[in-house]
Amino acid sequence: MTEPAERQKLVDFRGGGFVPRSNRWIGLLIFVAILIAVEIGTRTGFITSLTLPIPSDVFATFVELWRSGLLWKHLVPSITRLIVGALFGVSIGITVGILIGLFSIVRAGLAPVIAAIFPIPKIALLPLFVIWFGIDEGSKYALIAFGTFTPTVVATYGAVDNVDRSLIRMGQSFSLTWLSIVRKIVLPGAMPGILSGLRISLAIAIILLVAAEMLGAEYGIGAYILEAGSLYDLERLFVGVAILSILGVTVSAAINWVESRLLNWRV
Amino acid sequence: MDLQLKNIGHQYGDLDVVRGIDLDIPRGKIICIVGPSGCGKSTLLRLIGGLERPIEGQVLQVGTPPADSINPLTFVFQDFALLPWRTVEGNISLVLEDHGLSGKEMEAVISDVLARTNLSDFRKALPKQLSGGMKQRVAIARALAVRPAVMLMDEPLSALDSQTRELLIDDLVTLWTREPFTAVYVTHNLNEAVRLGHSIVVLSRRPGEIREIVNIELPLADRTLGNHQLEEHQKRLWQIMREEALAADQELIDD
């Protein structure tokens, strides 16, 4: 301790950043900020009424739509189409995906077919569906079902492929039956992949729903938007778009909820 | 039930993995298989357990397994292989569900094996909540639940830190002392081998052949940490293995 004290300095900290942190309020804040900016811009005339509608007018239009009862008249058929179509597409998709994942013969036969129909824009096939399934609900169901089918298949067989082989080997080593291995090991193991595939397929379902309704429907969000667009009624157009947005957020929240229930075992 | 290996040989493509293995696995003994990395120890275990079919030779069951044995040849894996979506008891019931046990019988088996592995308080826990040592205890409990005639343990302690390993070695010794079981125990850790093995089979580097079989008479319960006799055995085993390990280490891997 007789030596002269050496200069002391804190070690520089350089390990910060690169860690994503969740902060849900900032997202909301940005959203509100944009709305306020547009509101001010349109009211002062900085943004012309041809470019964007006044947000508060859009909201008023929405409230009016609600009051008049027309909201449900448009929303109920849309949601029915979405549910029926997606239910068909997703359930057939998961089944086919699992079959492809489990059986090499099915994979050899169907994987190329799926790869071939995946990139076809399903909207292009709508006229065909109209002939096959009729101009009314049938063709819309078919379009949505077909559009959700292919991404679901691809996600599902990918998920089955990614199931930990060591768990399957464990099942075999305990002489579990084939069906038990599929039901208790392969399916739960593939669930995370299937659910994240569902996220994509349901977003596609909403897009196709609108496309189908634009091409021939009396009621529905798509029809509502199309009508507003052709009249250049920006307020109603934006109401329609906002409803779609909310629909998308709701679907995504629903999947989050299912994930938190079904996948609570994930680390 | 005993197991008998007759002239086992196995290849992956052109690669000779094991060759000419003759080995008896007698009832109530723990046989340790040690060898340098890549010598085919784990492959040999999979061949014994019927997860792979040997290209040459045969694995024979001598005698019939006890009538109450649900799964005569039962594995314990290095990576535990627990289903992450099932609780501790769910992981154990998984291996009982296909065998027509009543709910009551199943419950009794689960309680029994959890008590034997000191896991009774962790029944409802998910694997993600457990430490590595606890996970392997669950895997051991699961293996015990099916009353195996032979336990096939594939480096069961290699994924654990050395303190946990000591604890689990003690657990295994206690389990065996209370109720002797038959086991084939693959490891690369010579200390584990001398602590747990009634006989230790040293394999050469690839293609694995039996270099030597060392028998240790000392009862398992007396094999304490730092026991002089065990250290002699371990030293001798290392002398046998050292060259093989060195040569295996310096091998070029070509695919």
XYZ file of C-alpha atoms in Angstrom:
522
model
C 0.000 0.000 0.000
C 3.051 2.230 -0.066
C 3.031 2.584 -3.831
C 1.406 5.733 -5.193
C -2.250 5.069 -6.012
C -2.715 4.345 -9.691
C -5.351 6.166 -11.674
C -8.727 4.461 -11.423
C -11.274 4.326 -14.213
C -14.552 2.538 -14.611
C -14.465 -0.163 -17.254
C -16.400 1.120 -20.252
C -19.753 -0.597 -20.715
C -20.160 -1.757 -24.293
C -22.670 -4.581 -24.053
C -25.815 -2.533 -24.652
C -28.407 -2.751 -27.405
C -29.351 -5.549 -29.806
C -31.953 -6.863 -27.381
C -35.526 -6.481 -28.602
C -37.738 -5.210 -25.814
C -41.485 -5.095 -25.962
C -43.131 -1.735 -25.581
C -46.674 -1.838 -26.841
C -47.455 1.802 -26.043
C -45.057 3.202 -28.595
C -46.972 1.507 -31.404
C -50.223 3.025 -30.228
C -48.553 6.405 -29.768
C -47.254 6.452 -33.353
C -50.689 5.479 -34.617
C -52.377 8.272 -32.689
C -49.687 10.744 -33.765
C -50.254 9.933 -37.450
C -54.012 10.355 -37.020
C -53.574 13.729 -35.317
C -51.140 14.897 -37.989
C -53.568 13.920 -40.759
C -56.451 15.546 -38.889
C -54.552 18.823 -38.588
C -53.282 18.595 -42.160
C -56.728 18.016 -43.670
C -58.463 20.635 -41.523
C -55.955 23.335 -42.368
C -56.129 22.450 -46.051
C -52.450 21.455 -46.180
C -53.707 18.043 -47.320
C -56.456 18.470 -49.910
C -59.747 16.658 -49.465
C -58.982 14.697 -52.664
C -55.875 13.175 -51.098
C -57.120 12.023 -47.721
C -60.398 12.265 -45.826
C -60.590 13.983 -42.435
C -60.094 11.237 -39.822
C -62.900 12.542 -37.592
C -65.270 12.440 -40.596
C -64.229 8.844 -41.209
C -65.036 8.060 -37.621
C -68.408 9.806 -37.916
C -69.155 7.767 -41.039
C -68.292 4.620 -39.137
C -70.604 5.555 -36.262
C -73.384 6.272 -38.739
C -72.796 2.931 -40.442
C -73.108 1.278 -37.077
C -76.269 3.178 -36.109
C -78.011 2.445 -39.391
C -77.405 -1.288 -38.832
C -75.700 -1.540 -42.209
C -72.413 -2.439 -40.490
C -73.722 -5.845 -39.475
C -75.390 -6.316 -42.802
C -71.945 -6.058 -44.411
C -69.903 -7.636 -41.672
C -71.956 -10.787 -41.025
C -71.779 -12.191 -44.583
C -68.078 -11.285 -44.768
C -67.225 -13.031 -41.526
C -69.353 -16.042 -42.485
C -67.479 -16.338 -45.779
C -64.181 -15.966 -43.987
C -64.979 -18.627 -41.399
C -66.507 -21.176 -43.780
C -63.833 -20.733 -46.441
C -60.914 -20.723 -44.026
C -62.311 -23.680 -42.099
C -62.442 -25.783 -45.266
C -59.059 -24.634 -46.518
C -57.241 -24.942 -43.217
C -58.679 -28.306 -42.172
C -58.058 -29.933 -45.554
C -54.667 -28.227 -45.676
C -53.586 -29.553 -42.281
C -54.765 -33.059 -43.177
C -52.936 -33.109 -46.500
C -49.860 -31.516 -44.901
C -49.696 -34.196 -42.238
C -50.129 -36.956 -44.820
C -47.288 -35.463 -46.874
C -45.164 -35.203 -43.744
C -45.805 -38.786 -42.689
C -45.835 -40.788 -45.903
C -43.061 -40.629 -48.462
C -45.393 -41.821 -51.206
C -47.875 -39.037 -50.575
C -45.006 -36.572 -50.468
C -43.587 -37.791 -53.772
C -47.029 -37.517 -55.333
C -48.435 -34.326 -53.866
C -45.512 -32.069 -52.954
C -44.813 -31.152 -56.611
C -48.515 -30.529 -57.231
C -48.689 -28.197 -54.247
C -45.521 -26.428 -55.390
C -47.144 -25.952 -58.794
C -50.404 -24.469 -57.521
C -48.892 -22.411 -54.703
C -47.730 -19.477 -56.870
C -50.968 -19.201 -58.897
C -52.777 -16.019 -57.871
C -56.026 -17.560 -56.713
C -57.987 -14.450 -57.696
C -57.205 -15.254 -61.313
C -59.219 -18.439 -60.891
C -62.335 -16.697 -59.594
C -64.170 -16.793 -62.970
C -63.498 -20.519 -63.066
C -64.843 -20.934 -59.529
C -67.939 -18.976 -60.498
C -68.632 -21.560 -63.194
C -67.796 -24.486 -60.917
C -69.431 -23.396 -57.689
C -72.002 -20.779 -58.732
C -72.011 -16.995 -58.634
C -73.153 -16.734 -55.036
C -71.554 -17.989 -51.834
C -70.064 -21.204 -53.248
C -67.444 -19.539 -55.384
C -66.405 -17.244 -52.529
C -66.016 -20.128 -50.114
C -64.030 -22.014 -52.734
C -61.717 -19.091 -53.431
C -60.934 -18.535 -49.751
C -60.602 -22.253 -49.091
C -58.252 -22.719 -52.022
C -56.196 -19.680 -51.063
C -55.696 -20.819 -47.478
C -55.164 -24.454 -48.450
C -51.752 -24.183 -50.119
C -49.892 -22.136 -47.485
C -51.388 -24.343 -44.768
C -50.163 -27.505 -46.497
C -46.666 -26.147 -46.936
C -46.458 -24.898 -43.334
C -47.862 -28.160 -41.956
C -45.552 -30.561 -43.700
C -42.618 -28.325 -42.899
C -43.680 -28.438 -39.261
C -44.016 -32.226 -39.320
C -40.545 -32.486 -40.882
C -39.162 -30.366 -38.061
C -40.509 -32.473 -35.226
C -37.587 -33.547 -33.074
C -36.534 -36.968 -34.415
C -35.112 -37.938 -31.042
C -38.621 -37.707 -29.547
C -39.973 -40.018 -32.233
C -37.093 -42.429 -31.617
C -37.960 -42.269 -27.913
C -41.556 -43.202 -28.730
C -40.373 -46.160 -30.778
C -37.989 -47.258 -28.051
C -40.937 -47.499 -25.664
C -42.891 -49.517 -28.256
C -45.639 -46.919 -28.612
C -48.061 -47.720 -31.410
C -47.711 -45.840 -34.682
C -50.939 -43.992 -34.018
C -49.782 -42.967 -30.551
C -46.538 -41.601 -31.945
C -48.449 -39.547 -34.505
C -51.083 -38.348 -32.051
C -48.964 -37.721 -28.985
C -45.583 -36.797 -30.431
C -45.795 -35.686 -34.077
C -48.967 -33.575 -33.880
C -48.155 -31.591 -30.729
C -44.591 -31.220 -31.956
C -45.794 -29.774 -35.252
C -48.297 -27.441 -33.592
C -46.025 -24.368 -33.348
C -45.264 -24.547 -37.074
C -48.903 -25.159 -37.978
C -50.061 -22.161 -35.958
C -47.485 -19.827 -37.450
C -48.575 -21.050 -40.883
C -52.147 -20.259 -39.868
C -51.164 -16.643 -39.294
C -50.166 -16.333 -42.945
C -53.080 -18.322 -44.343
C -55.682 -16.290 -42.457
C -54.176 -13.005 -43.630
C -54.398 -14.371 -47.177
C -57.998 -15.375 -46.446
C -58.917 -11.773 -45.621
C -57.289 -10.492 -48.806
C -59.149 -13.062 -50.909
C -62.405 -12.349 -49.109
C -62.293 -8.736 -50.259
C -61.271 -9.722 -53.768
C -64.158 -12.183 -54.023
C -66.674 -9.682 -52.717
C -65.483 -7.025 -55.129
C -66.261 -9.303 -58.029
C -69.893 -9.799 -57.208
C -71.591 -9.443 -53.881
C -74.413 -7.280 -52.687
C -73.275 -7.133 -49.100
C -69.833 -7.566 -47.604
C -66.869 -5.394 -46.679
C -65.410 -5.844 -50.161
C -68.633 -4.728 -51.823
C -68.831 -1.764 -49.481
C -65.276 -0.701 -50.327
C -65.824 -1.180 -54.057
C -68.955 0.951 -53.992
C -67.233 3.685 -51.993
C -64.290 3.579 -54.376
C -66.362 3.951 -57.495
C -68.152 6.955 -55.976
C -64.814 8.286 -54.762
C -66.300 8.485 -51.297
C -63.058 8.560 -49.340
C -64.687 8.521 -45.894
C -66.520 5.271 -46.583
C -63.509 3.796 -48.364
C -61.406 4.395 -45.288
C -64.101 3.019 -42.995
C -64.002 -0.194 -45.026
C -60.230 -0.365 -44.933
C -60.214 0.244 -41.168
C -62.710 -2.575 -40.655
C -60.437 -4.938 -42.590
C -57.513 -3.811 -40.484
C -59.447 -4.475 -37.297
C -60.485 -7.857 -38.663
C -56.845 -8.703 -39.295
C -55.763 -7.589 -35.839
C -58.589 -9.611 -34.281
C -57.609 -12.765 -36.165
C -54.005 -12.299 -35.140
C -55.028 -11.762 -31.514
C -57.127 -14.927 -31.676
C -54.102 -16.898 -32.886
C -52.006 -15.357 -30.115
C -54.581 -16.533 -27.635
C -54.639 -20.062 -29.046
C -50.831 -20.106 -29.002
C -50.669 -19.024 -25.393
C -53.113 -21.761 -24.454
C -51.711 -24.539 -26.604
C -48.018 -23.735 -26.579
C -47.474 -22.733 -22.968
C -44.886 -25.511 -22.801
C -42.522 -23.612 -25.053
C -39.410 -22.231 -23.419
C -33.497 -62.345 -19.241
C -29.934 -62.077 -20.495
C -28.741 -60.598 -23.757
C -26.147 -62.091 -26.031
C -24.349 -60.280 -28.827
C -22.962 -62.518 -31.512
C -20.365 -61.173 -33.907
C -22.143 -57.846 -34.379
C -20.933 -55.719 -37.278
C -22.473 -52.593 -38.714
C -21.708 -50.131 -41.473
C -23.142 -46.812 -42.579
C -22.531 -46.895 -46.326
C -18.816 -47.562 -46.721
C -18.101 -46.593 -43.138
C -17.375 -49.489 -40.799
C -18.804 -48.517 -37.424
C -18.510 -51.592 -35.251
C -16.994 -54.987 -36.054
C -16.995 -58.447 -34.553
C -18.574 -57.654 -31.190
C -19.248 -60.697 -28.969
C -20.657 -59.826 -25.588
C -22.816 -61.314 -22.855
C -25.040 -59.103 -20.787
C -25.952 -61.051 -17.648
C -28.958 -60.373 -15.460
C -28.599 -57.893 -12.619
C -25.295 -56.386 -13.763
C -24.351 -53.014 -15.173
C -22.119 -53.303 -18.225
C -20.353 -50.094 -19.145
C -19.179 -49.521 -22.686
C -16.421 -46.949 -23.048
C -14.429 -45.874 -26.039
C -13.111 -42.829 -27.903
C -15.594 -40.564 -29.644
C -17.000 -41.958 -32.859
C -16.160 -45.554 -31.968
C -19.731 -46.712 -32.409
C -20.763 -47.028 -28.754
C -24.136 -45.404 -29.298
C -24.688 -47.322 -32.513
C -23.983 -50.537 -30.631
C -26.582 -49.566 -28.037
C -29.178 -48.847 -30.716
C -28.421 -52.233 -32.245
C -28.922 -53.905 -28.877
C -32.201 -52.045 -28.330
C -33.610 -52.821 -31.770
C -33.667 -49.228 -32.983
C -31.330 -50.298 -35.766
C -30.818 -53.642 -37.444
C -27.267 -55.009 -37.415
C -25.893 -55.768 -40.871
C -23.821 -58.658 -39.512
C -24.377 -60.843 -36.484
C -27.292 -61.128 -34.094
C -28.546 -59.785 -30.813
C -30.230 -62.587 -28.876
C -32.561 -62.567 -25.912
C -31.763 -65.529 -23.688
C -34.762 -66.534 -21.637
C -38.026 -64.642 -21.490
C -38.429 -61.229 -19.916
C -40.342 -61.129 -16.600
C -44.092 -61.284 -17.157
C -44.714 -57.869 -15.635
C -42.208 -56.141 -17.901
C -44.026 -53.716 -20.186
C -41.056 -52.771 -22.327
C -38.154 -55.211 -21.848
C -35.502 -53.118 -23.620
C -35.773 -49.537 -22.427
C -33.600 -46.578 -23.330
C -32.432 -43.607 -21.312
C -31.189 -40.952 -23.706
C -28.464 -38.360 -23.384
C -30.841 -35.536 -24.338
C -33.550 -36.834 -21.972
C -36.144 -36.979 -24.798
C -38.996 -35.698 -22.649
C -42.082 -34.339 -24.382
C -41.978 -30.617 -23.552
C -45.783 -30.333 -23.756
C -46.405 -32.946 -21.099
C -45.898 -32.624 -17.376
C -43.640 -34.953 -15.438
C -46.479 -37.383 -14.778
C -47.724 -36.970 -18.361
C -44.326 -37.992 -19.667
C -44.444 -41.126 -17.573
C -48.041 -41.977 -18.387
C -47.160 -41.621 -22.095
C -45.231 -44.879 -22.034
C -47.945 -46.702 -20.069
C -50.977 -45.582 -22.066
C -50.635 -48.077 -24.895
C -50.516 -51.100 -22.637
C -54.041 -51.463 -21.365
C -53.379 -50.474 -17.768
C -56.329 -49.203 -15.752
C -56.217 -45.664 -14.444
C -55.603 -46.943 -10.942
C -52.700 -49.188 -11.950
C -51.158 -46.393 -13.949
C -51.471 -44.022 -11.019
C -49.810 -46.560 -8.722
C -46.883 -47.059 -11.096
C -46.386 -43.318 -11.528
C -46.448 -42.647 -7.778
C -44.028 -45.490 -7.179
C -41.401 -44.420 -9.715
C -41.678 -40.764 -8.738
C -41.088 -41.711 -5.118
C -38.104 -43.853 -6.058
C -36.502 -40.977 -7.963
C -37.443 -38.334 -5.366
C -39.672 -36.515 -7.826
C -42.997 -36.703 -6.014
C -43.091 -32.934 -5.496
C -42.577 -32.274 -9.209
C -45.482 -34.273 -10.621
C -47.209 -31.359 -12.303
C -44.089 -29.519 -13.489
C -43.339 -29.037 -17.178
C -39.879 -30.044 -18.443
C -38.983 -26.406 -19.122
C -39.251 -25.735 -15.386
C -36.748 -28.461 -14.471
C -32.969 -28.423 -14.317
C -30.997 -30.846 -16.461
C -30.499 -33.218 -13.563
C -34.202 -33.266 -12.766
C -35.047 -33.888 -16.423
C -32.782 -36.908 -16.468
C -34.353 -38.142 -13.215
C -37.729 -37.930 -14.943
C -36.345 -39.899 -17.877
C -35.016 -42.523 -15.469
C -38.370 -42.641 -13.685
C -40.068 -43.102 -17.056
C -37.696 -45.957 -17.865
C -38.360 -47.614 -14.503
C -42.118 -47.279 -15.009
C -42.157 -49.858 -17.806
C -40.242 -52.368 -15.621
C -37.457 -53.003 -18.136
C -35.560 -56.249 -18.222
C -32.534 -54.345 -19.520
C -31.949 -50.584 -19.337
C -29.998 -49.171 -22.252
C -28.403 -45.940 -21.119
C -26.865 -43.764 -23.819
C -24.484 -41.333 -22.106
C -27.240 -40.436 -19.650
C -25.118 -38.031 -17.629
C -23.056 -36.424 -20.401
C -25.303 -33.379 -20.784
C -25.075 -32.553 -17.077
C -22.549 -30.554 -15.107
C -20.150 -32.463 -12.896
C -21.916 -31.788 -9.590
C -25.260 -32.941 -10.922
C -23.493 -35.949 -12.376
C -22.176 -36.920 -8.927
C -25.666 -36.646 -7.473
C -27.155 -38.793 -10.208
C -24.434 -41.410 -9.902
C -25.377 -41.695 -6.228
C -29.049 -41.977 -7.206
C -28.312 -44.742 -9.688
C -26.216 -46.636 -7.135
C -29.022 -46.367 -4.597
C -31.594 -47.526 -7.125
C -29.467 -50.500 -8.101
C -28.620 -51.438 -4.512
C -32.269 -51.401 -3.526
C -33.349 -53.416 -6.524
C -30.612 -54.651 -8.890
C -31.407 -53.954 -12.528
C -29.628 -54.974 -15.703
C -28.124 -52.161 -17.711
C -25.872 -51.412 -20.623
C -24.347 -48.048 -19.892
C -22.561 -46.203 -22.680
C -20.276 -43.371 -21.655
C -17.040 -41.663 -22.569
C -16.451 -40.763 -18.938
C -14.142 -43.280 -17.269
C -15.068 -42.135 -13.794
C -18.734 -42.929 -14.403
C -17.666 -46.285 -15.800
C -15.656 -47.333 -12.739
C -18.326 -46.041 -10.365
C -21.218 -47.855 -12.003
C -19.872 -50.773 -14.033
C -19.652 -54.344 -12.862
C -17.692 -54.876 -16.000
C -16.328 -52.301 -18.378
C -15.991 -52.974 -22.074
C -13.345 -50.885 -23.794
C -13.897 -50.372 -27.505
C -11.186 -49.439 -29.947
C -11.493 -46.477 -32.252
C -13.601 -46.812 -35.367
C -14.409 -49.451 -36.432
C -15.212 -50.330 -32.835
C -13.922 -53.677 -31.670
C -13.643 -54.927 -28.097
C -10.141 -54.078 -26.842
C -10.577 -55.359 -23.330
C -13.148 -56.184 -20.688
C -12.336 -55.060 -17.151
C -14.307 -56.531 -14.256
C -14.565 -54.671 -10.975
C -15.582 -56.776 -7.988
C -16.052 -53.958 -5.482
C -19.778 -53.570 -4.617
C -21.353 -50.454 -6.108
C -22.305 -49.060 -2.717
C -18.654 -49.056 -1.601
C -17.386 -47.175 -4.618
C -17.030 -43.795 -3.026
C -15.475 -40.757 -4.602
C -11.679 -40.964 -4.387
C -11.567 -44.685 -3.625
C -8.003 -45.882 -4.213
C -8.929 -49.119 -5.950
C -11.235 -47.314 -8.368
C -8.540 -44.820 -9.223
C -6.224 -47.675 -10.135
C -8.886 -49.097 -12.409
C -9.545 -45.726 -13.972
C -5.838 -45.188 -14.578
C -5.535 -48.576 -16.216
C -8.555 -47.921 -18.418
C -7.083 -44.618 -19.476
C -3.812 -46.342 -20.405
C -5.742 -48.692 -22.645
C -7.792 -45.912 -24.171
C -5.246 -43.141 -24.454
C -3.690 -44.203 -27.742
C -7.045 -44.993 -29.262
C -8.410 -41.634 -28.214
C -5.368 -39.835 -29.550
C -5.556 -41.606 -32.883
C -9.313 -40.998 -33.096
C -8.753 -37.342 -32.324
C -6.271 -36.948 -35.135
C -8.317 -38.714 -37.752
C -9.374 -36.620 -40.712
C -13.060 -36.662 -41.305
C -13.871 -37.191 -44.946
C -17.380 -37.479 -46.101
